mmCIF file of C-alpha atoms and ligand atoms in Angstrom:
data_model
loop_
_atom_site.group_PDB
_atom_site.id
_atom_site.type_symbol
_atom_site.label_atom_id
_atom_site.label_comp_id
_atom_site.label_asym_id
_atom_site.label_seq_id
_atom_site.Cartn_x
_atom_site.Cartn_y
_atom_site.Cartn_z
ATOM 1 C CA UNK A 26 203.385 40.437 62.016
ATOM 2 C CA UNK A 27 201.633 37.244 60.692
ATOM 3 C CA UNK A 28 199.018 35.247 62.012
ATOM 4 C CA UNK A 29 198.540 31.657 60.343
ATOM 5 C CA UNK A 30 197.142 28.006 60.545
ATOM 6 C CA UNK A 31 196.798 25.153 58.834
ATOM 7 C CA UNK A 32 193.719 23.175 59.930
ATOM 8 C CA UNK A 33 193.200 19.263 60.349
ATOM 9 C CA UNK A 34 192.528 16.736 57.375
ATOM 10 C CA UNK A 35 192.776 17.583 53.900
ATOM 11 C CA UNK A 36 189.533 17.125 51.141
ATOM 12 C CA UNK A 37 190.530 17.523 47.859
ATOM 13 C CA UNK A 38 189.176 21.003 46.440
ATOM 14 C CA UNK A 39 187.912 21.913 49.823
ATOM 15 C CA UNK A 40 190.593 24.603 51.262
ATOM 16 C CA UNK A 41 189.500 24.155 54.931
ATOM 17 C CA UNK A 42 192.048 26.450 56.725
ATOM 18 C CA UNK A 43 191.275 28.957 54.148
ATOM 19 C CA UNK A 44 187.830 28.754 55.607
ATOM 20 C CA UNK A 45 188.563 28.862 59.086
ATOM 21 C CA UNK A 46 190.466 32.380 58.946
ATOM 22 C CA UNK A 47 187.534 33.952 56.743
ATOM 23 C CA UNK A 48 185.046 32.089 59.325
ATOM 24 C CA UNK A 49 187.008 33.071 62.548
ATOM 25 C CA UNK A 50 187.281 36.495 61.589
ATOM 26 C CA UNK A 51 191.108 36.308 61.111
ATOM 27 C CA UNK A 52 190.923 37.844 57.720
ATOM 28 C CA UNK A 53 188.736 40.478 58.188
ATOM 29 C CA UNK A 54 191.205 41.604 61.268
ATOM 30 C CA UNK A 55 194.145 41.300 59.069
ATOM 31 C CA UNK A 56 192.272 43.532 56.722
ATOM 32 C CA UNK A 57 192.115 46.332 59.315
ATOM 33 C CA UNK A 58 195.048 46.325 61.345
ATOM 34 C CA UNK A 59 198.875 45.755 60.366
ATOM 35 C CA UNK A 60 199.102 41.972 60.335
ATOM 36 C CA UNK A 61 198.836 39.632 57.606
ATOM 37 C CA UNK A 62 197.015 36.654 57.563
ATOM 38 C CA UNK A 63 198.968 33.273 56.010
ATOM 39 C CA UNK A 64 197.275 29.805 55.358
ATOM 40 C CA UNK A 65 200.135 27.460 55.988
ATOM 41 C CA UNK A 66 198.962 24.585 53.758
ATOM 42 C CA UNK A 67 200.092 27.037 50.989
ATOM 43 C CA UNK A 68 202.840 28.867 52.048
ATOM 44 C CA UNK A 69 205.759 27.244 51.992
ATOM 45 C CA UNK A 70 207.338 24.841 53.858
ATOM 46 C CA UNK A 71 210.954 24.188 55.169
ATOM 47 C CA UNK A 72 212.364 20.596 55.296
ATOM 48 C CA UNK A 73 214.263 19.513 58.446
ATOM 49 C CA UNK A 74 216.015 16.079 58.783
ATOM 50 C CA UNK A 75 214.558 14.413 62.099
ATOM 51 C CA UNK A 76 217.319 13.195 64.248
ATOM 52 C CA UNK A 77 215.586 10.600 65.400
ATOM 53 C CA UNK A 78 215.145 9.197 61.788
ATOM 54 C CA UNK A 79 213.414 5.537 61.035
ATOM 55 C CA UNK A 80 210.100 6.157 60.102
ATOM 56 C CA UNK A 81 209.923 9.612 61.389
ATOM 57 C CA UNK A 82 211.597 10.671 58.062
ATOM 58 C CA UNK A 83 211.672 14.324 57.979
ATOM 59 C CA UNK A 84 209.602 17.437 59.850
ATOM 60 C CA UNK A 85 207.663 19.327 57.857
ATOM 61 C CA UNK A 86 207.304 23.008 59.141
ATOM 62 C CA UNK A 87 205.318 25.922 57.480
ATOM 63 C CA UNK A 88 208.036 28.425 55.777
ATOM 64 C CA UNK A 89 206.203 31.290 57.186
ATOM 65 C CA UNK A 90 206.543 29.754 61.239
ATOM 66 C CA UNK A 91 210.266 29.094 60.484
ATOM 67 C CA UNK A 92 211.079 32.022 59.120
ATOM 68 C CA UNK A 93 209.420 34.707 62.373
ATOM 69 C CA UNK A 94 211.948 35.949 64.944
ATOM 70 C CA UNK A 95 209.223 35.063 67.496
ATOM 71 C CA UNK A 96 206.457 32.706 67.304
ATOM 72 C CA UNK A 97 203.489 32.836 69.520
ATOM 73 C CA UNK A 98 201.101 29.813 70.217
ATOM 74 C CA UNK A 99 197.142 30.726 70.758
ATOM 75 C CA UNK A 100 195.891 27.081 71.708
ATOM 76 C CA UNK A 101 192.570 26.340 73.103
ATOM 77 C CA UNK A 102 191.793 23.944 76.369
ATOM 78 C CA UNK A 103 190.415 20.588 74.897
ATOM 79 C CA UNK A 104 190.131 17.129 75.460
ATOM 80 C CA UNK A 105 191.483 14.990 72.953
ATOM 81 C CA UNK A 106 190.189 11.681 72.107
ATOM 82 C CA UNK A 107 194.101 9.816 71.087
ATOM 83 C CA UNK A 108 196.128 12.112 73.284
ATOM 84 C CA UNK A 109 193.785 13.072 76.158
ATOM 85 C CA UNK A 110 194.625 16.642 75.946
ATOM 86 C CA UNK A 111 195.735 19.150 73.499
ATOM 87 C CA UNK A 112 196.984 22.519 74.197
ATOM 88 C CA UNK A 113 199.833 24.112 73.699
ATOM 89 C CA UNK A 114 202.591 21.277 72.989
ATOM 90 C CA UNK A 115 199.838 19.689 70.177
ATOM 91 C CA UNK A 116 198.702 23.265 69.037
ATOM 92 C CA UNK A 117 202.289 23.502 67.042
ATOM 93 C CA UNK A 118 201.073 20.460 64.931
ATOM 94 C CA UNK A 119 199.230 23.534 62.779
ATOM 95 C CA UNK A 120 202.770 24.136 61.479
ATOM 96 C CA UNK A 121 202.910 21.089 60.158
ATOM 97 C CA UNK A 122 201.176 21.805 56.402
ATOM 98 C CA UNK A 123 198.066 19.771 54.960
ATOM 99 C CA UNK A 124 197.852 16.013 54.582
ATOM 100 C CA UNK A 125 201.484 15.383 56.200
ATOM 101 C CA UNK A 126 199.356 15.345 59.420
ATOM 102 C CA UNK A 127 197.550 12.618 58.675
ATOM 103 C CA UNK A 128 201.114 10.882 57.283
ATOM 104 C CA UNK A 129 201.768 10.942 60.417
ATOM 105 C CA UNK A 130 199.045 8.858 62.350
ATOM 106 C CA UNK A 131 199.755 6.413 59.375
ATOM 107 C CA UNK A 132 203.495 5.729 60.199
ATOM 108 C CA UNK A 133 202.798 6.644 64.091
ATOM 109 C CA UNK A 134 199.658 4.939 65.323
ATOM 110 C CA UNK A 135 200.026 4.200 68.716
ATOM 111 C CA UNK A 136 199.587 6.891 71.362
ATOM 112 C CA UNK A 137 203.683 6.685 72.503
ATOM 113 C CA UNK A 138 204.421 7.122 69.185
ATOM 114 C CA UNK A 139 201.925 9.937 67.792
ATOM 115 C CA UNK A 140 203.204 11.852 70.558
ATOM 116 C CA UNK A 141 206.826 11.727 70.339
ATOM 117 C CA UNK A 142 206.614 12.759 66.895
ATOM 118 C CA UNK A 143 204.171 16.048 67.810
ATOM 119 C CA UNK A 144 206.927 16.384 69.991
ATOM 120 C CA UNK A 145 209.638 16.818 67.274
ATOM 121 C CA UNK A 146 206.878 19.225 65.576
ATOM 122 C CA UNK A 147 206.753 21.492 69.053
ATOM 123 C CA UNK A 148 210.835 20.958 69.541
ATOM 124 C CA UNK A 149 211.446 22.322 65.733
ATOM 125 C CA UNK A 150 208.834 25.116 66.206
ATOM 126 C CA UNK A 151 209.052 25.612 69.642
ATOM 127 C CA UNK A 152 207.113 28.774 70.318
ATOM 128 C CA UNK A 153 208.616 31.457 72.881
ATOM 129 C CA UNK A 154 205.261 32.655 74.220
ATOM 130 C CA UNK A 155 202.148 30.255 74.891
ATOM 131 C CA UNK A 156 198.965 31.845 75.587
ATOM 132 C CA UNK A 157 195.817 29.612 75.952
ATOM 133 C CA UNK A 158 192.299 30.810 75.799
ATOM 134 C CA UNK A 159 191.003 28.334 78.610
ATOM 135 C CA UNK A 160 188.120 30.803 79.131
ATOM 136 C CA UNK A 161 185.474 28.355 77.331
ATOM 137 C CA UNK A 162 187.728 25.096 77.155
ATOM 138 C CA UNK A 163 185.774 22.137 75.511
ATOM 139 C CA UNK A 164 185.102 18.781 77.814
ATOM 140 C CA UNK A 165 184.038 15.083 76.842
ATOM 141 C CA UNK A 166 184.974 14.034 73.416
ATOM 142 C CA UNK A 167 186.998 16.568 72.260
ATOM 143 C CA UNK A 168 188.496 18.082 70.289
ATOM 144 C CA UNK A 169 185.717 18.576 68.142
ATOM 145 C CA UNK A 170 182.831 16.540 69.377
ATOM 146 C CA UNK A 171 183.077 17.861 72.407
ATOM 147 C CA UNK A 172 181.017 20.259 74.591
ATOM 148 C CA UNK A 173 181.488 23.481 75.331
ATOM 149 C CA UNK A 174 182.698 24.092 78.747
ATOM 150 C CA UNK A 175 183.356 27.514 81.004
ATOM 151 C CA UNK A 176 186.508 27.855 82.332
ATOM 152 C CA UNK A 177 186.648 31.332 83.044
ATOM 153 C CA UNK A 178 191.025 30.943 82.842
ATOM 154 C CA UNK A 179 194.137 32.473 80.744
ATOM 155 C CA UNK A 180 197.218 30.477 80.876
ATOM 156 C CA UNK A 181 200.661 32.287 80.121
ATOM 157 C CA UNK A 182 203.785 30.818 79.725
ATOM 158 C CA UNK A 183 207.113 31.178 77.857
ATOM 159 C CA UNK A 184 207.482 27.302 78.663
ATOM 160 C CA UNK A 185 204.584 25.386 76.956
ATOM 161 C CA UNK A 186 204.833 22.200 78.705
ATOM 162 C CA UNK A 187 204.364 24.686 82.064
ATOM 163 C CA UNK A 188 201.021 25.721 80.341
ATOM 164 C CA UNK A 189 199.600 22.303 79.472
ATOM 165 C CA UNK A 190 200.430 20.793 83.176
ATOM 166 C CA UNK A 191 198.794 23.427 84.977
ATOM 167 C CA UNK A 192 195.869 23.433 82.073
ATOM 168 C CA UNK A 193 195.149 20.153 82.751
ATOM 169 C CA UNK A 194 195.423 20.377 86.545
ATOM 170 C CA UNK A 195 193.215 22.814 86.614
ATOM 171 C CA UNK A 196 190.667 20.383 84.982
ATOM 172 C CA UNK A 197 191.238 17.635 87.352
ATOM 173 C CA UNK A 198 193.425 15.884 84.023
ATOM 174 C CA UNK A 199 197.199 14.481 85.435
ATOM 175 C CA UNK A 200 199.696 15.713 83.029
ATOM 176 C CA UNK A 201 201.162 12.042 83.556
ATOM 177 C CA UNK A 202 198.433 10.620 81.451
ATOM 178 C CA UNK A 203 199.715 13.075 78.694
ATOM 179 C CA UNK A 204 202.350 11.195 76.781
ATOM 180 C CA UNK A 205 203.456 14.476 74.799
ATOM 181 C CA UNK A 206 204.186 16.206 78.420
ATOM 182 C CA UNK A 207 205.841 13.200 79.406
ATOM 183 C CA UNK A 208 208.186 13.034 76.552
ATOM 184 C CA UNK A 209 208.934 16.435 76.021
ATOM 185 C CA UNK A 210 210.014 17.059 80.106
ATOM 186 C CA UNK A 211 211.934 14.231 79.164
ATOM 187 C CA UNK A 212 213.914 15.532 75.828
ATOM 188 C CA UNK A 213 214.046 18.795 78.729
ATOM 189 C CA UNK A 214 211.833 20.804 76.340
ATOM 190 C CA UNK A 215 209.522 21.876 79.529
ATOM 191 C CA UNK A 216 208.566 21.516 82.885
ATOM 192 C CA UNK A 217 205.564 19.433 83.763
ATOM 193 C CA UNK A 218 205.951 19.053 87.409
ATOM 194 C CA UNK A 219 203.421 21.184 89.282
ATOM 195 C CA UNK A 220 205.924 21.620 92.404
ATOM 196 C CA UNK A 221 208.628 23.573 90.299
ATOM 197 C CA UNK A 222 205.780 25.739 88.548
ATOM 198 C CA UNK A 223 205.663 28.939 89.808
ATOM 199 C CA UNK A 224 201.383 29.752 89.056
ATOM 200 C CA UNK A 225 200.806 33.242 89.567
ATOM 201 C CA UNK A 226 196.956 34.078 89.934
ATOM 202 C CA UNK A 227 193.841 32.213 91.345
ATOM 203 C CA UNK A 228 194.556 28.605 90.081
ATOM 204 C CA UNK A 229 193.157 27.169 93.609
ATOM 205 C CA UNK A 230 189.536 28.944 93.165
ATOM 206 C CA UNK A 231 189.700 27.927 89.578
ATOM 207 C CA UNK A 232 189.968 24.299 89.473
ATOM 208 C CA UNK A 233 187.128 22.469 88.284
ATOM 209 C CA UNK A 234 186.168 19.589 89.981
ATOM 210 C CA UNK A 235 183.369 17.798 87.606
ATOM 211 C CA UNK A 236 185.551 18.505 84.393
ATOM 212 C CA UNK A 237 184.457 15.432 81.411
ATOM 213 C CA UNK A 238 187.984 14.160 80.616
ATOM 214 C CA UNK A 239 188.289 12.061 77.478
ATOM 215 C CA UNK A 240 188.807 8.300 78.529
ATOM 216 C CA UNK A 241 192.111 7.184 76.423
ATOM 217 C CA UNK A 242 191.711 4.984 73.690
ATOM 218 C CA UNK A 243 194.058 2.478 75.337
ATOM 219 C CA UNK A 244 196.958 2.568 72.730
ATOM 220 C CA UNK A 245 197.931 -0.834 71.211
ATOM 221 C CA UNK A 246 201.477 -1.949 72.221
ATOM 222 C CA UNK A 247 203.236 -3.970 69.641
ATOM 223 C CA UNK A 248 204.769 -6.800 71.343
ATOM 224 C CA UNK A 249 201.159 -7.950 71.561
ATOM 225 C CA UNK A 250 199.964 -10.324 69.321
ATOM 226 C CA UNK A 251 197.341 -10.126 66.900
ATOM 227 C CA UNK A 252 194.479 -12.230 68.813
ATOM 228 C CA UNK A 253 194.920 -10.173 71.656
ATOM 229 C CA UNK A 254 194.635 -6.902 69.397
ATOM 230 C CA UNK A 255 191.565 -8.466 67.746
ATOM 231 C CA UNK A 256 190.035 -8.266 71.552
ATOM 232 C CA UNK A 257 191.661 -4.960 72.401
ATOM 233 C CA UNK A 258 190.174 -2.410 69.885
ATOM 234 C CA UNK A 259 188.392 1.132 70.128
ATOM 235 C CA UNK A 260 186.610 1.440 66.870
ATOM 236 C CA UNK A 261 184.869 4.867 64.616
ATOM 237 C CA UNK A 262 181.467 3.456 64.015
ATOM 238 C CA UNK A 263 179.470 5.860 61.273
ATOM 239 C CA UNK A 264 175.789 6.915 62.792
ATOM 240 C CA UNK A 265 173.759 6.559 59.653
ATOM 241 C CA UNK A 266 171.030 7.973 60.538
ATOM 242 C CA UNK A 267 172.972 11.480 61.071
ATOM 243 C CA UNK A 268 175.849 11.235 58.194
ATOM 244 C CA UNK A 269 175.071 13.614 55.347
ATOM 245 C CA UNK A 270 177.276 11.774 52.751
ATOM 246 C CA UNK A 271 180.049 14.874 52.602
ATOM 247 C CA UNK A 272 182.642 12.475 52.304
ATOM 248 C CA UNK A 273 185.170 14.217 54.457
ATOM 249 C CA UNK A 274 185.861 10.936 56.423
ATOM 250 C CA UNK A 275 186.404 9.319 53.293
ATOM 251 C CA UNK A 276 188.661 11.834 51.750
ATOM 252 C CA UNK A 277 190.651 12.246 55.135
ATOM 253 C CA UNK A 278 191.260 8.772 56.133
ATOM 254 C CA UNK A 279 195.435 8.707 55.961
ATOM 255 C CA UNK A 280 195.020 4.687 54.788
ATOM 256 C CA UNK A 281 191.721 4.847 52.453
ATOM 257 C CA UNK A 282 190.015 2.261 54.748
ATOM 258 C CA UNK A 283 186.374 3.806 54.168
ATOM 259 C CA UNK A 284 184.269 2.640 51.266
ATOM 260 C CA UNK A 285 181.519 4.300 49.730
ATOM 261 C CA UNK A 286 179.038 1.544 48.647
ATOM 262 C CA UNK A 287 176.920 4.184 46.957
ATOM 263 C CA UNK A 288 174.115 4.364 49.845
ATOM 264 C CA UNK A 289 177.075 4.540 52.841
ATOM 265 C CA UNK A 290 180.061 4.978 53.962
ATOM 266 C CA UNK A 291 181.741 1.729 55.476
ATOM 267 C CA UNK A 292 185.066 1.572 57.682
ATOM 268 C CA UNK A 293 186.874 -1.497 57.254
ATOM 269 C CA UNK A 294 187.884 -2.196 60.997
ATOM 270 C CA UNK A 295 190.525 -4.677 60.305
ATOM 271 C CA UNK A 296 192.282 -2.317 58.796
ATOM 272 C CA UNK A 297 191.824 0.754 61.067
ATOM 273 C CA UNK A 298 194.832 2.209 62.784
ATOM 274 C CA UNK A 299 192.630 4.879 65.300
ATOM 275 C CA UNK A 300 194.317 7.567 64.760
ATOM 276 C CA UNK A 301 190.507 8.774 64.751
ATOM 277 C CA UNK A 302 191.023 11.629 62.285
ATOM 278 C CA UNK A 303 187.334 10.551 60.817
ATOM 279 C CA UNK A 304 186.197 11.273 64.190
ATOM 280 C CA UNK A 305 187.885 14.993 64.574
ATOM 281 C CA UNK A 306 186.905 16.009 61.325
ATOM 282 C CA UNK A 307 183.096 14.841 60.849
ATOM 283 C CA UNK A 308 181.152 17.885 60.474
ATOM 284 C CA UNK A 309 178.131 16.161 62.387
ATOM 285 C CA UNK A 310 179.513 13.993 64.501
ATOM 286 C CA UNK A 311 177.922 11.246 62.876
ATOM 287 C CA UNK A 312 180.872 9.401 63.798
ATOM 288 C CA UNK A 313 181.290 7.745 67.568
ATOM 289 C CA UNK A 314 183.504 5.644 68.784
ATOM 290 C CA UNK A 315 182.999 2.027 70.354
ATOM 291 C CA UNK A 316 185.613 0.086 72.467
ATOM 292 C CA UNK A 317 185.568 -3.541 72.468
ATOM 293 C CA UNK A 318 184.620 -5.269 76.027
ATOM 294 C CA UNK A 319 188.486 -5.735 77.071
ATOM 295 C CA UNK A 320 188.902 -2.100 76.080
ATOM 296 C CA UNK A 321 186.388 -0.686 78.350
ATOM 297 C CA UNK A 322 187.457 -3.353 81.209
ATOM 298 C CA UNK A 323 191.080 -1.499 80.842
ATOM 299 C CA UNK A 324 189.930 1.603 80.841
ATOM 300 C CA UNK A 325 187.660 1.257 84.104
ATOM 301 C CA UNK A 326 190.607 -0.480 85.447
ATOM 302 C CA UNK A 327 193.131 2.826 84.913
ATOM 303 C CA UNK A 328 190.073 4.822 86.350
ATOM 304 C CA UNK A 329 189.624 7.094 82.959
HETATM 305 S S1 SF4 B 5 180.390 10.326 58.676
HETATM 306 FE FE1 SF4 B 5 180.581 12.537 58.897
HETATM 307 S S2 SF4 B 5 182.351 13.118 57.662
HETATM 308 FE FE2 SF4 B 5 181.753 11.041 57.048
HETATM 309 S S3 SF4 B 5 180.403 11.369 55.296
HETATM 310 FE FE3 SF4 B 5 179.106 11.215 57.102
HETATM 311 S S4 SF4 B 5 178.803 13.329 57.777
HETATM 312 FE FE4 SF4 B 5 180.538 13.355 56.356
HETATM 313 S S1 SF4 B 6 188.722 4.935 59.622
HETATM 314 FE FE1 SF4 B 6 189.044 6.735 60.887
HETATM 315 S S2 SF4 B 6 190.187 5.995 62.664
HETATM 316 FE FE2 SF4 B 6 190.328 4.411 61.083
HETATM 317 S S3 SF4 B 6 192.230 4.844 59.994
HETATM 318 FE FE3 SF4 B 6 190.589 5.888 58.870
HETATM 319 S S4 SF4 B 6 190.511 7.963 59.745
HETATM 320 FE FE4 SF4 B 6 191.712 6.703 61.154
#
């Protein structure tokens, strides 16, 4: 039995996942009972052709994921600043090895298109069990900015998409605003409609009513034209005052759009795609993110 990772952004010399399962404890159980712990950034990965092609080039899955006879998925209950939620549909992004994740927001910006390719991810690595520790979930600007936030729930599931609808029922999220769970019911990868979800267990007492969903960044759709993007914009701005000059931002940008003009770090806006990785990955969420005025009039308008 393995258990393995691969963790967000990439920093050159700086082996984060290798961190995480020294820092989570993961190695240390590994050390003491018969499983082995793998860092997927290093080993291996198999190549698959993706049939929907174009841009979308190939799917990179870890060797070790491809290669079990049953795969398990341990997500956590967030919020998620570009897709709204992430569970267990975006937890099988962790397959995916290294920097090809952030490849990905670069060829895939838009929220439509981000998610239908996490979806080929989850369809070429589709787990057979789902189990999400919603016991403390994390609310507001997730999923690592966020705040802590008791949920006091398991979710079970051989059918992930099941998991993630009633997940983000539970916190008062509509699995309609999740374009992931919209596309994969669609490619019939999972069930997202509550009525043919059979929830065994206390979901009623459970549901949180006050629960900080993440307002979508409204995505950008193409056949609009540059002016109106100009207006339409939800932009990383760097807090100065609490940025430690670590550089991870820098290094994990997939398009190299921060500059380092040796006092700060600068983003260069008109070249930002949000995919908001520098947000995720800022250590002390020294970076926040600002939406122009028509942004915030759409998103009060689509009540998130
Ligand atoms: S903004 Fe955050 S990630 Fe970027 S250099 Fe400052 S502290 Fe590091
Ligand atoms: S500056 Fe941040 S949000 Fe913009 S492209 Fe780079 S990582 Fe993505």
């Amino acid at each position: 039995m393995i258990v393995g990772d691969s963790s967000g952004g990439i920093v050159p010399g700086d082996n984060w996942t290798a961190k995480a399962l020294e820092k989570a404890g993961i190695n240390k159980l590994a050390s003491e009972l018969p499983i082995q712990a793998v860092n997927f950034d290093t080993a291996g990965v198999v190549r698959y052709k993706n049939p929907r092609g174009g841009k979308y080039e190939d799917i990179y899955i870890s060797k070790a994921v491809d290669d079990a006879d049953v795969v398990i998925t341990l997500p956590k209950l967030k919020t998620h600043t570009l897709t709204v939620f992430t569970g267990a549909v975006k937890n099988m992004y962790g397959c995916v090895p290294g920097g090809r994740k952030a490849f990905y927001h670069k060829v895939a910006p838009s929220v439509p298109e981000f998610s239908g390719y996490l979806v080929d991810v989850f369809e070429k690595s589709r787990p057979h069990l789902a189990i999400m520790d919603a016991i403390i979930g994390m609310e507001g600007d997730g999923p690592s900015a966020g705040s802590p936030r008791k949920i006091h729930a398991i979710i079970a599931s051989c059918d992930s998409v099941a998991v993630d609808s009633v997940a983000c029922s539970l916190v008062g999220i509509n699995p309609t605003r999740v374009e992931m769970l919209v596309q994969a019911q669609a490619r019939n990868l999972g069930m997202m409609d509550l009525s043919k979800i059979s929830i065994i267990g206390p979901f009623e007492s459970l549901k949180l009513s006050d629960f900080k969903a993440k307002k979508q960044s409204p995505w950008i759709p193409a056949f609009l034209g540059r002016k109106v993007l100009s207006w339409w914009q939800t932009y990383p701005i760097i807090d100065q005052e609490k940025c430690i000059m670590c550089k991870i931002c820098y290094n994990s940008c997939p398009i190299k759009i921060i500059t380092d003009n040796g006092q700060a770090l600068l983003i260069d806006h008109k070249r930002c795609i949000q995919c908001y990785c520098c947000h995720e990955l800022c250590p002390k969420h020294a970076i926040f993110l600002k939406s122009s005025p028509i942004a915030r009039l759409v998103q009060r308008l689509r009540g998130r």
